[in-house]
Coordinates of N, CA and C and ligand atoms in Angstrom, one line a residue:
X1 N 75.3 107.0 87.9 CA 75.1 108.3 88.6 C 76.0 109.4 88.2
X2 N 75.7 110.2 88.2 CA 76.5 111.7 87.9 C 76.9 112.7 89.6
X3 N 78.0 112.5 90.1 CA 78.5 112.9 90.9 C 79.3 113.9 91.0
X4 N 79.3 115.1 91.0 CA 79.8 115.8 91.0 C 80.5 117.2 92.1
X5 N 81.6 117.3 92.3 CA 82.5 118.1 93.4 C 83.0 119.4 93.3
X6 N 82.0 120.2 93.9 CA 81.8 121.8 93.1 C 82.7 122.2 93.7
X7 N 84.1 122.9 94.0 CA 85.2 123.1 94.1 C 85.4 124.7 94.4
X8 N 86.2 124.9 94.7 CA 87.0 126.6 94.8 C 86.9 127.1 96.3
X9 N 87.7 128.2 96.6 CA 87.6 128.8 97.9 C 86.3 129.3 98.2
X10 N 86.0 130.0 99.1 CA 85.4 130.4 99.7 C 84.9 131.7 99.2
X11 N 83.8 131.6 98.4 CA 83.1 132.9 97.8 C 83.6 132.5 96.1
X12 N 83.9 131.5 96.2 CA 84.0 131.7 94.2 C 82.2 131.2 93.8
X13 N 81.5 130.5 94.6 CA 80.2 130.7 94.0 C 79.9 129.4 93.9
X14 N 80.3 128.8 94.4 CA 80.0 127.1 94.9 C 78.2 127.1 94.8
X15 N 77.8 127.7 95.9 CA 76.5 127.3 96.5 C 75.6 128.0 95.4
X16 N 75.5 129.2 94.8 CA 75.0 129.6 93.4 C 74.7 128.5 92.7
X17 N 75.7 128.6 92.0 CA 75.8 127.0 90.7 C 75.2 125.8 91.2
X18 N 75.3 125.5 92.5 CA 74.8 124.1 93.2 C 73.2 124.2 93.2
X19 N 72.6 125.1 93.4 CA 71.6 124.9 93.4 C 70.6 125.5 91.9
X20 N 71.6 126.1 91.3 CA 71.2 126.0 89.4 C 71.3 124.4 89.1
X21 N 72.3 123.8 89.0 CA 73.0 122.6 88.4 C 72.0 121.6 89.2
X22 N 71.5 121.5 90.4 CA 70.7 120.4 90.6 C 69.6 120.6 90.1
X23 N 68.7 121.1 90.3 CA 67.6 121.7 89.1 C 68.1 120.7 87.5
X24 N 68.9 121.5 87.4 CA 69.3 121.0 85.6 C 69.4 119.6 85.2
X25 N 70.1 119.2 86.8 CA 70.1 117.5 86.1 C 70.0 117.0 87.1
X26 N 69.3 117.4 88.1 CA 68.4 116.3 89.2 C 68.6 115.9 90.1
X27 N 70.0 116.5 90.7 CA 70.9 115.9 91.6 C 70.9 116.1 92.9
X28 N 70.9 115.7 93.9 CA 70.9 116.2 95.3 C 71.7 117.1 95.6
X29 N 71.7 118.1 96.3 CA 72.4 119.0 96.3 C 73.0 118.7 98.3
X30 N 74.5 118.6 98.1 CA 74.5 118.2 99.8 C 75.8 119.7 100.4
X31 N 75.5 120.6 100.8 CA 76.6 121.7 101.3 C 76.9 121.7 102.8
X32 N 77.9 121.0 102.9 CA 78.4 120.8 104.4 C 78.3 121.8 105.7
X33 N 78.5 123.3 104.4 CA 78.7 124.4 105.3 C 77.2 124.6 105.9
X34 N 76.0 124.2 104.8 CA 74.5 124.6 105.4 C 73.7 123.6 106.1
X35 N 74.7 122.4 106.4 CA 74.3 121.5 107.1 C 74.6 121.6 108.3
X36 N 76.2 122.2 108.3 CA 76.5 123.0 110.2 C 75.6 123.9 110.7
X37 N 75.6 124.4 109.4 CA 74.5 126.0 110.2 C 73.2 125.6 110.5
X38 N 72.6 124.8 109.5 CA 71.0 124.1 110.3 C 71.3 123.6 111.6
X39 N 72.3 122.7 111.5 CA 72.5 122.1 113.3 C 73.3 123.4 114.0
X40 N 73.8 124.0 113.8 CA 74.0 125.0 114.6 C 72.9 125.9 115.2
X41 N 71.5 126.5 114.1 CA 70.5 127.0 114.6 C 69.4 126.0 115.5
X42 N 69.3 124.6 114.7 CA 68.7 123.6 115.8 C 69.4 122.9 117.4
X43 N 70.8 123.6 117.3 CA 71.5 123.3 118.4 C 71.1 121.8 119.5
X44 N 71.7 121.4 118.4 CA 72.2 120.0 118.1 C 73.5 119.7 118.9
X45 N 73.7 118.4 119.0 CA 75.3 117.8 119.6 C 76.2 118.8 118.4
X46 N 76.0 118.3 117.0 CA 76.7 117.9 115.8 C 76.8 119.8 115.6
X47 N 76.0 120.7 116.0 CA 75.8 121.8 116.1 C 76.9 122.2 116.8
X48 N 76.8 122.1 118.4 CA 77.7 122.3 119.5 C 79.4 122.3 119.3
X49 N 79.1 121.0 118.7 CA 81.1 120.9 117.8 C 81.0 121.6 116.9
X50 N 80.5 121.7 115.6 CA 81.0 122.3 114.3 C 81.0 124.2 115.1
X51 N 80.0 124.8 115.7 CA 80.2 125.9 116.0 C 81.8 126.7 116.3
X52 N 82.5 126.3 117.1 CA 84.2 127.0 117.4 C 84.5 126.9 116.7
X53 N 84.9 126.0 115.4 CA 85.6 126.2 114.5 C 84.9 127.0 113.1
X54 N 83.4 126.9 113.4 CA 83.5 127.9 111.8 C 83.7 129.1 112.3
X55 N 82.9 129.7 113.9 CA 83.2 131.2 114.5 C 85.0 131.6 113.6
X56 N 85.6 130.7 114.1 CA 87.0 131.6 113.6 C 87.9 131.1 112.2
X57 N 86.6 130.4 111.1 CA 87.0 130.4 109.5 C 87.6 128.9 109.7
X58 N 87.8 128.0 110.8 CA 88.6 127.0 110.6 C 87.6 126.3 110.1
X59 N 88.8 124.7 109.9 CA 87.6 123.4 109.5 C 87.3 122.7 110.4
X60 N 86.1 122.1 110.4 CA 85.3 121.1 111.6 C 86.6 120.0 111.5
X61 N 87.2 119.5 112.4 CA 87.7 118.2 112.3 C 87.2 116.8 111.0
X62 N 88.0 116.2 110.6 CA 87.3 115.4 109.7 C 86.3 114.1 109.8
X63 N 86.8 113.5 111.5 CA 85.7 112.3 112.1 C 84.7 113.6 111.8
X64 N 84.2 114.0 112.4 CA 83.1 114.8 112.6 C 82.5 115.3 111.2
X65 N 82.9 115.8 110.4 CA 82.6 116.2 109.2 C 82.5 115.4 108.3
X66 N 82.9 113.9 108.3 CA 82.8 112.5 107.5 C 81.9 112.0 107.8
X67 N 81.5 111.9 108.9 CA 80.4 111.1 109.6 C 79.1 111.8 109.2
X68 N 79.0 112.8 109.4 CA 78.1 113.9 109.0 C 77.5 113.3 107.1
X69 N 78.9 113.7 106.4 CA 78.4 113.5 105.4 C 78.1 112.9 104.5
X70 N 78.9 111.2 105.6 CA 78.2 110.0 105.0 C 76.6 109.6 105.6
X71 N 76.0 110.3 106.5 CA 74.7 110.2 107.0 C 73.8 111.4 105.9
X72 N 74.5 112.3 105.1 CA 73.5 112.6 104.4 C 73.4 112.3 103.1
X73 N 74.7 111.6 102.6 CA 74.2 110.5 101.1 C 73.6 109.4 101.5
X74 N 73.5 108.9 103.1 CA 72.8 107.8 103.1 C 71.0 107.8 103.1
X75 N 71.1 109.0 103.5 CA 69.4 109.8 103.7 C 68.9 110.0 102.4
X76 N 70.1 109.9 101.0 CA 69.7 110.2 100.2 C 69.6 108.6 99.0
X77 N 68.7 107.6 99.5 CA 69.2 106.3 98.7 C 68.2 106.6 97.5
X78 N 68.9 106.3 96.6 CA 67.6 106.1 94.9 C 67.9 107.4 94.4
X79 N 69.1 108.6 95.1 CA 69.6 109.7 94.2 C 69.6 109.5 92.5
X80 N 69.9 110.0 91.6 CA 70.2 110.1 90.6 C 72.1 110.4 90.7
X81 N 72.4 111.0 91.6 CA 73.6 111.7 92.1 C 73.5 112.8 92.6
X82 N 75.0 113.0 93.0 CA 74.9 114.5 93.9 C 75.9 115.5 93.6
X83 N 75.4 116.4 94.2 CA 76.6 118.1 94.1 C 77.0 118.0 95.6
X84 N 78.0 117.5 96.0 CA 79.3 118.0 96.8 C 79.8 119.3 96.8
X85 N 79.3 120.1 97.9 CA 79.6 121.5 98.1 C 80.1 121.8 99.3
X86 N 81.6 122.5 98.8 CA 82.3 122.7 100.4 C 82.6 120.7 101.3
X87 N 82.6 120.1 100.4 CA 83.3 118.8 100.3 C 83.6 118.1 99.1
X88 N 84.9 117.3 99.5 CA 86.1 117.6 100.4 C 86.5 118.7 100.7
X89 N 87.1 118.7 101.9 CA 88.2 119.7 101.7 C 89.6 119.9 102.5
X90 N 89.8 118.4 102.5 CA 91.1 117.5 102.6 C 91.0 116.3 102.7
X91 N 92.6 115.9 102.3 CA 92.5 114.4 101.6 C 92.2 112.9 102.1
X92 N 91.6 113.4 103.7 CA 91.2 112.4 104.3 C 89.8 112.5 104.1
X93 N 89.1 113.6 103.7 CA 87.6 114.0 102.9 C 87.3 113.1 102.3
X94 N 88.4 113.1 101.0 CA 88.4 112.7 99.4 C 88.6 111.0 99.4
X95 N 89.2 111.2 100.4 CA 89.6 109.1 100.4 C 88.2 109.0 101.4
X96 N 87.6 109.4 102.0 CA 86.5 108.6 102.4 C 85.4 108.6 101.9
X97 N 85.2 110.1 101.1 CA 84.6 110.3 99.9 C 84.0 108.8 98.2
X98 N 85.4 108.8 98.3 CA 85.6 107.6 97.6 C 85.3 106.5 98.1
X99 N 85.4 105.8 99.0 CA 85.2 104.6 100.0 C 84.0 104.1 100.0
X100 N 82.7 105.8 100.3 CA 81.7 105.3 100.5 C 81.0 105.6 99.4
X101 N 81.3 106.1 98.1 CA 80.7 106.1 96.7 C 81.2 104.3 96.1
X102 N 82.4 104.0 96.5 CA 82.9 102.6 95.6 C 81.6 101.6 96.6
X103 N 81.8 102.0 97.5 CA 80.5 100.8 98.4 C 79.1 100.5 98.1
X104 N 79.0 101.9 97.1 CA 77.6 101.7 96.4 C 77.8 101.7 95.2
X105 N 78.8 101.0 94.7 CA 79.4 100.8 92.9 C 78.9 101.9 92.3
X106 N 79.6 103.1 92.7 CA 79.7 104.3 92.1 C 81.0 105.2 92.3
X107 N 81.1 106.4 91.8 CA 82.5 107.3 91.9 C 81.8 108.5 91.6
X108 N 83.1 109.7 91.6 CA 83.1 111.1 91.4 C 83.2 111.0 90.1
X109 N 82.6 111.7 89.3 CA 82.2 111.8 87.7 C 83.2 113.1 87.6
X110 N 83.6 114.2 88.3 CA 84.5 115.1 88.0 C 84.4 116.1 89.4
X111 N 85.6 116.9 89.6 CA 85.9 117.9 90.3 C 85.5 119.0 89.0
X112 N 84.5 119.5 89.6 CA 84.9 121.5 88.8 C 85.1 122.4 89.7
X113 N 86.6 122.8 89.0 CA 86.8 124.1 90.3 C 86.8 125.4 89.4
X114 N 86.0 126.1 90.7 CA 85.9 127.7 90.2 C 87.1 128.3 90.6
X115 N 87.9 129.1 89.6 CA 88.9 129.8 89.9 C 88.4 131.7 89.8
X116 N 88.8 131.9 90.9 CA 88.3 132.9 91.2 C 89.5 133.9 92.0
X117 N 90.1 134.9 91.4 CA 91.4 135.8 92.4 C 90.6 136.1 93.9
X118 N 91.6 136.1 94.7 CA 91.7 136.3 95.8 C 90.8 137.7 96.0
X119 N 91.3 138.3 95.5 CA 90.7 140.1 95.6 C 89.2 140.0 95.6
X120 N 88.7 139.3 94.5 CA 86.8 139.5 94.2 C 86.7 138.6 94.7
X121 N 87.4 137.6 95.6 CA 86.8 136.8 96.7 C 86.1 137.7 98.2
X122 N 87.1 138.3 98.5 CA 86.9 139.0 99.5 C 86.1 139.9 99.4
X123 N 85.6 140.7 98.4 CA 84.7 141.8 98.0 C 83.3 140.4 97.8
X124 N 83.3 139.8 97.1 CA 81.6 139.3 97.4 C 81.9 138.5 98.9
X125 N 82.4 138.2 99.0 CA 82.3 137.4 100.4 C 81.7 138.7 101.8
X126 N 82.4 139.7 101.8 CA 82.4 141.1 102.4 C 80.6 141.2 102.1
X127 N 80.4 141.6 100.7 CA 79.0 142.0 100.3 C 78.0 141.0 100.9
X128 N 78.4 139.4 100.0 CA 77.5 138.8 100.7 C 77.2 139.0 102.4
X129 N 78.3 139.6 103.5 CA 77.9 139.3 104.4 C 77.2 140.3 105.5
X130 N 76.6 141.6 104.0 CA 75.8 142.3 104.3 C 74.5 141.8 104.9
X131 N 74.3 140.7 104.0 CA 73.0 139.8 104.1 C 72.7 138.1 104.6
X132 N 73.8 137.6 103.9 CA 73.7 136.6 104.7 C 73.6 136.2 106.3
X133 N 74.0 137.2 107.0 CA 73.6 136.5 108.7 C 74.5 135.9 109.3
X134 N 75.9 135.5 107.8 CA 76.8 135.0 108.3 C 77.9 135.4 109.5
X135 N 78.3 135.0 110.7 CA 79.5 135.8 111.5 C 80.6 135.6 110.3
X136 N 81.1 134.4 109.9 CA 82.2 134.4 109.4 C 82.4 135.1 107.6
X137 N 81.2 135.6 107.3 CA 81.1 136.2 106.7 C 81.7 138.1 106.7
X138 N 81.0 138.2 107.8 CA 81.2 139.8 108.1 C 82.6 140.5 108.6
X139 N 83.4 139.4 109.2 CA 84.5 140.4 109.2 C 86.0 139.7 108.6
X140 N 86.5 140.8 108.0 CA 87.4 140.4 106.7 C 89.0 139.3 107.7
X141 N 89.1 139.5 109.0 CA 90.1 138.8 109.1 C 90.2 137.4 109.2
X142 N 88.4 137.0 109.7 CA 88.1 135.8 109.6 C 87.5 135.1 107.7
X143 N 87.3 136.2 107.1 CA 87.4 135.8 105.6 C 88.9 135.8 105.0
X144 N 89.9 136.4 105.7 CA 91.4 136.1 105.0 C 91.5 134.9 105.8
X145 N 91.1 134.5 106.6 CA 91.5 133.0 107.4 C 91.1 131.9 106.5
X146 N 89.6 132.0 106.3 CA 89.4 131.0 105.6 C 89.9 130.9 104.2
X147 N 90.2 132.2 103.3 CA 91.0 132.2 102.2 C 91.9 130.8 102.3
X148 N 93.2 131.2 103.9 CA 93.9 130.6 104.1 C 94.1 129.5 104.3
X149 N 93.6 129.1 104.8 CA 92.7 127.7 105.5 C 92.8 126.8 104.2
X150 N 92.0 127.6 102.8 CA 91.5 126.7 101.8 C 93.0 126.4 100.7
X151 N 93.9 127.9 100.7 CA 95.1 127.1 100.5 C 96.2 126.5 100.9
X152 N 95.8 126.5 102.0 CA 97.0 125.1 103.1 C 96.6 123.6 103.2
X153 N 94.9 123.7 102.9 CA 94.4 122.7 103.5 C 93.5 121.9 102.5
X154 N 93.6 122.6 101.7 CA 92.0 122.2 100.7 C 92.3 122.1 99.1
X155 N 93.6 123.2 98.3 CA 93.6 123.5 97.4 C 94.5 122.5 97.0
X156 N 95.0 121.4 97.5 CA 95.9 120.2 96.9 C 95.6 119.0 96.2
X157 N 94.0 119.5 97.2 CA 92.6 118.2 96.3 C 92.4 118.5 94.8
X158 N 92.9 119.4 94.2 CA 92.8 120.0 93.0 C 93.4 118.7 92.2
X159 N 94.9 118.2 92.5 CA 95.9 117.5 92.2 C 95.3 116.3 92.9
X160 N 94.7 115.7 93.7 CA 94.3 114.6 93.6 C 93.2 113.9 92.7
X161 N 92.3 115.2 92.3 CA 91.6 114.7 91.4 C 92.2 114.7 90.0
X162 N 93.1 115.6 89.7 CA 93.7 115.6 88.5 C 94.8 114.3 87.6
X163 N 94.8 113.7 89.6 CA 95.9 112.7 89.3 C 94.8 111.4 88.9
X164 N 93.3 111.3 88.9 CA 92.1 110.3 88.6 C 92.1 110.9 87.6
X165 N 92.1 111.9 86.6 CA 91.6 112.2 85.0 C 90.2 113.1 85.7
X166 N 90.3 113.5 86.7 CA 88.5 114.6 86.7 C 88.7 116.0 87.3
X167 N 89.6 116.5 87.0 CA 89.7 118.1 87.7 C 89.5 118.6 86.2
X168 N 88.6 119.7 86.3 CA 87.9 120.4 85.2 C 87.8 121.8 85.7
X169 N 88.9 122.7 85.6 CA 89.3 124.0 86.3 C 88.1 125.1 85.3
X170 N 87.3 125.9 85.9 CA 86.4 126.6 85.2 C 86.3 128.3 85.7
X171 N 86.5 129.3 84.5 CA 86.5 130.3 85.4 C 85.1 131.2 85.7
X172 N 85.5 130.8 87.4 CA 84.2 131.3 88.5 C 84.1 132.7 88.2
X173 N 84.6 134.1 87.3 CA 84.1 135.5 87.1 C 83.5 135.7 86.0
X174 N 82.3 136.6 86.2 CA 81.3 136.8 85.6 C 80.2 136.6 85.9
X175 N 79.3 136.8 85.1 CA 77.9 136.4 85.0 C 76.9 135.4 85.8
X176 N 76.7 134.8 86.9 CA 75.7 133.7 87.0 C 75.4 132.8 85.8
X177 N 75.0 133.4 85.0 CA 74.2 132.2 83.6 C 75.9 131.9 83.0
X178 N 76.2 132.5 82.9 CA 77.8 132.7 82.0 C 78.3 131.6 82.6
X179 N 78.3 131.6 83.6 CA 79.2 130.5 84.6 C 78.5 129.4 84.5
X180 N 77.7 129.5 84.8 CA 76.4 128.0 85.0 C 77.0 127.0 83.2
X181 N 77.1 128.0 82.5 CA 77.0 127.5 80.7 C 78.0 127.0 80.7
X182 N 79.5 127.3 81.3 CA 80.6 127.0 81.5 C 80.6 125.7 81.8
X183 N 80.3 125.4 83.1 CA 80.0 124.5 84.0 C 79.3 123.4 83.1
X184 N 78.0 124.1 82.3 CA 76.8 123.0 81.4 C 77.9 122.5 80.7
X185 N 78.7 123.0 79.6 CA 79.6 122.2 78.9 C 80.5 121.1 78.8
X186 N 80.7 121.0 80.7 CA 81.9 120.1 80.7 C 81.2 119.0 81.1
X187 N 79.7 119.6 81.8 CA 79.2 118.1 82.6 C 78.1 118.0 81.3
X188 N 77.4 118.2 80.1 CA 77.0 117.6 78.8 C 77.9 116.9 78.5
X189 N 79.3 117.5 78.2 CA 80.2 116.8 77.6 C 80.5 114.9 78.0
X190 N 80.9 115.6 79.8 CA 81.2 114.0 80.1 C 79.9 112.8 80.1
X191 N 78.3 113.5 80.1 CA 77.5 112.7 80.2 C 77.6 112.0 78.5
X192 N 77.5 112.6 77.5 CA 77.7 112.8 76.2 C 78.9 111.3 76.0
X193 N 79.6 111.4 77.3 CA 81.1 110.5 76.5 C 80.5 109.2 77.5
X194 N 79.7 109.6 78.2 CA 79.5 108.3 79.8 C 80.1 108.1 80.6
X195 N 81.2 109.1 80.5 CA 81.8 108.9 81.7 C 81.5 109.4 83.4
X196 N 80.5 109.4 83.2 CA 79.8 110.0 84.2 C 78.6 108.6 84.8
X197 N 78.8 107.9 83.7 CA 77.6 107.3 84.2 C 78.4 105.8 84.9
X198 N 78.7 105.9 86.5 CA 79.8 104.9 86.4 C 79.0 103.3 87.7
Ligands
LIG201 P1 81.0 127.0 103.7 O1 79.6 127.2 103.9 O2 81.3 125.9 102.7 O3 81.8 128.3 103.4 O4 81.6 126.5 105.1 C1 81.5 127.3 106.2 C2 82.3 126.6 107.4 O5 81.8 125.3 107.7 C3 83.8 126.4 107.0 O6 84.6 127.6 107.2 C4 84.2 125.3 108.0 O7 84.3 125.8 109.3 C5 82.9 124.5 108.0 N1 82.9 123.4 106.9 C6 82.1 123.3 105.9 N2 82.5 122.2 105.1 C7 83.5 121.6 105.7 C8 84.3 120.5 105.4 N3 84.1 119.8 104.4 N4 85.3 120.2 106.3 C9 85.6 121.0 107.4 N5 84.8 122.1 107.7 C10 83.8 122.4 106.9

């Protein structure tokens, strides 16, 4: 399987690439963030909780958010693999993450993180939230929250994957296709060497 953990704060372009890159090589695409907001609009239990904390940029608790997203790799059996988006995004994520990929004699084939400055975070995040519909999109003190959030809470997973041999740091400015090609090179490469195929 080819597993892969599309990485970076919030507005580097995660969900973009995720659903170019599953197309390309066939992978389920699973985004935590649009799995709360379905159950938030179908107002759901799982709805009901994740709602307070994304209103004000925070993270859903991790029982809650684990549970969640071990029920949608399990919805997904006979994958080829998956794109992990907006998960992990702490280390009790990443260790359960692992737990329930080794249980199906599989692993994370690589972390790619989009590096992206702070500044043209907040300007597409702002723009996108012209349109997106998002609350936590539209106003900038709950987008410097979650900035924040991602490096108190999230950006250390960088160094746990790096400490496995799979953090593959890529830079998220520019182009869409530009980026995507970026991205194409490292995951040809590791299919190319097999280490992906685990
Ligand atoms: P996103 O769509 O990835 O920007 O996520 C939007 C919001 O959903 C975040 O600000 C969190 O409140 C919540 N969320 C998404 N993924 C996670 C996660 N892995 N852990 C905790 N909260 C999450």
């Amino acid at each position: 399987m080819t597993n892969l953990v599309l990485f970076g704060p919030p507005g580097a372009g995660k969900g973009t690439q995720a659903s170019i890159l599953k197309d390309k090589y066939g992978l389920i695409h699973i985004s935590t963030g649009d799995v709360f907001r379905e159950n938030i609009k179908k107002e759901t239990t799982l709805g009901r909780h994740a709602k307070s904390y994304m209103e004000k940029g925070q993270l859903v608790p991790d029982n809650i958010t684990i549970k969640m997203l071990e029920a949608e790799v399990d919805n997904n059996t006979g994958a080829k693999g998956f794109i992990f988006d907006g998960f992990p995004r702490t280390s009790a994520q990443a260790d359960a993450l692992a737990e329930l990929l080794a249980e199906k004699r599989t692993g994370i084939s690589a972390m790619i993180a989009l590096e992206v400055d702070d500044k043209i975070l907040i300007e597409r995040l702002l723009k996108r939230g012209e349109t997106s519909g998002r609350a936590d999109d539209a106003d900038e003190s709950i987008i410097k929250n979650r900035i924040k959030v991602y490096y108190d809470e999230t950006e250390i997973l960088k160094k746990y994957y790096q400490q496995r041999g799979k953090y593959y740091g890529i830079n998220g400015v520019g182009e869409v296709e530009e980026i995507t090609e970026r991205i194409r090179t490292v995951v040809d490469q590791l299919q190319k060497l097999n280490k992906s195929i685990l």
